[in-house]
């Protein structure tokens, strides 16, 4: 690809070709949004490279910020910075909410029926893809296949049901994509949502490579990335992951910094006692952007 990509679809394919991964950060507040965008701006300036970024808003985050408001904020910032910043309706648990996100103008929608039966998962994705084709053909539909737990919390142990036995199988991925028409796939490859006190299980780059080889035209997305080692991240990117979701790391850094700030200050102005939260998110985001896009 000689011309710079303009769409999220083009960027995901370029990332795959170049052995890089698009950073995807979930945000719940405008200061978190500014923090990750400012980190992207710094990484772009210091590296001299154009780096794509995806902003994620799951159902609860969309309800908190406003479904259309989140899109408008990201669009406005992308326009003013002239950087490739996209917005994703992350973890959407019903067909109706997915259709609503498509109507609101999200660049992509994650339809999360991974904890439902295989048949329910297929049926939901097919219905959403058909609606997308009719209403907003540029919106990418991402599906999940395989169990990786749920929730952005600090957990004592790996959730029950997350194991090598429940990882996504390459032949199942082919069958699933053929049946649904999904544009991107989030597989289970050792990843787990949330942070684990005892440490995250290792990711499985060999399984990533096998899935990537079975569906070479479908970008793979890693969910539950928070807490994994840099070594594992680089290994799965090399194996074929094109986008990595980070949420719990940002939320944890934000919460710790703000709690410390509030406890240590008598300030009443939110923009003053919230600033350490912004700084903490900025630091995590900058580190992850550099790692995933492989810049020094």
Short mmCIF file of C-alpha atoms in Angstrom, two decimals, residues 12 19 37 40 52 55 81 85 88 90 93 138 143 154 164 168 183 197 232 262-263 274-275 279 289:
data_model
loop_
_atom_site.label_atom_id
_atom_site.label_comp_id
_atom_site.label_asym_id
_atom_site.label_seq_id
_atom_site.Cartn_x
_atom_site.Cartn_y
_atom_site.Cartn_z
CA UNK A 12 -5.90 -2.71 10.22
CA UNK A 19 3.80 -6.49 11.82
CA UNK A 37 -4.78 11.58 22.20
CA UNK A 40 -0.57 9.72 20.37
CA UNK A 52 -3.48 5.17 14.07
CA UNK A 55 -10.92 4.94 21.00
CA UNK A 81 -5.27 16.99 15.20
CA UNK A 85 -8.25 8.46 15.28
CA UNK A 88 -15.25 1.81 18.36
CA UNK A 90 -16.77 -1.89 22.25
CA UNK A 93 -24.26 -7.26 24.18
CA UNK A 138 -18.06 1.62 6.17
CA UNK A 143 -17.02 -10.60 16.59
CA UNK A 154 -8.63 -6.62 39.55
CA UNK A 164 -6.23 -23.78 26.60
CA UNK A 168 -10.33 -20.47 19.54
CA UNK A 183 -14.89 -8.00 9.32
CA UNK A 197 -3.34 -10.34 41.03
CA UNK A 232 3.99 -11.61 24.85
CA UNK A 262 -7.93 13.87 46.36
CA UNK A 263 -6.57 12.54 49.66
CA UNK A 274 -8.12 15.25 38.36
CA UNK A 275 -4.90 16.26 36.58
CA UNK A 279 -1.00 12.24 33.64
CA UNK A 289 1.52 3.13 21.64
#
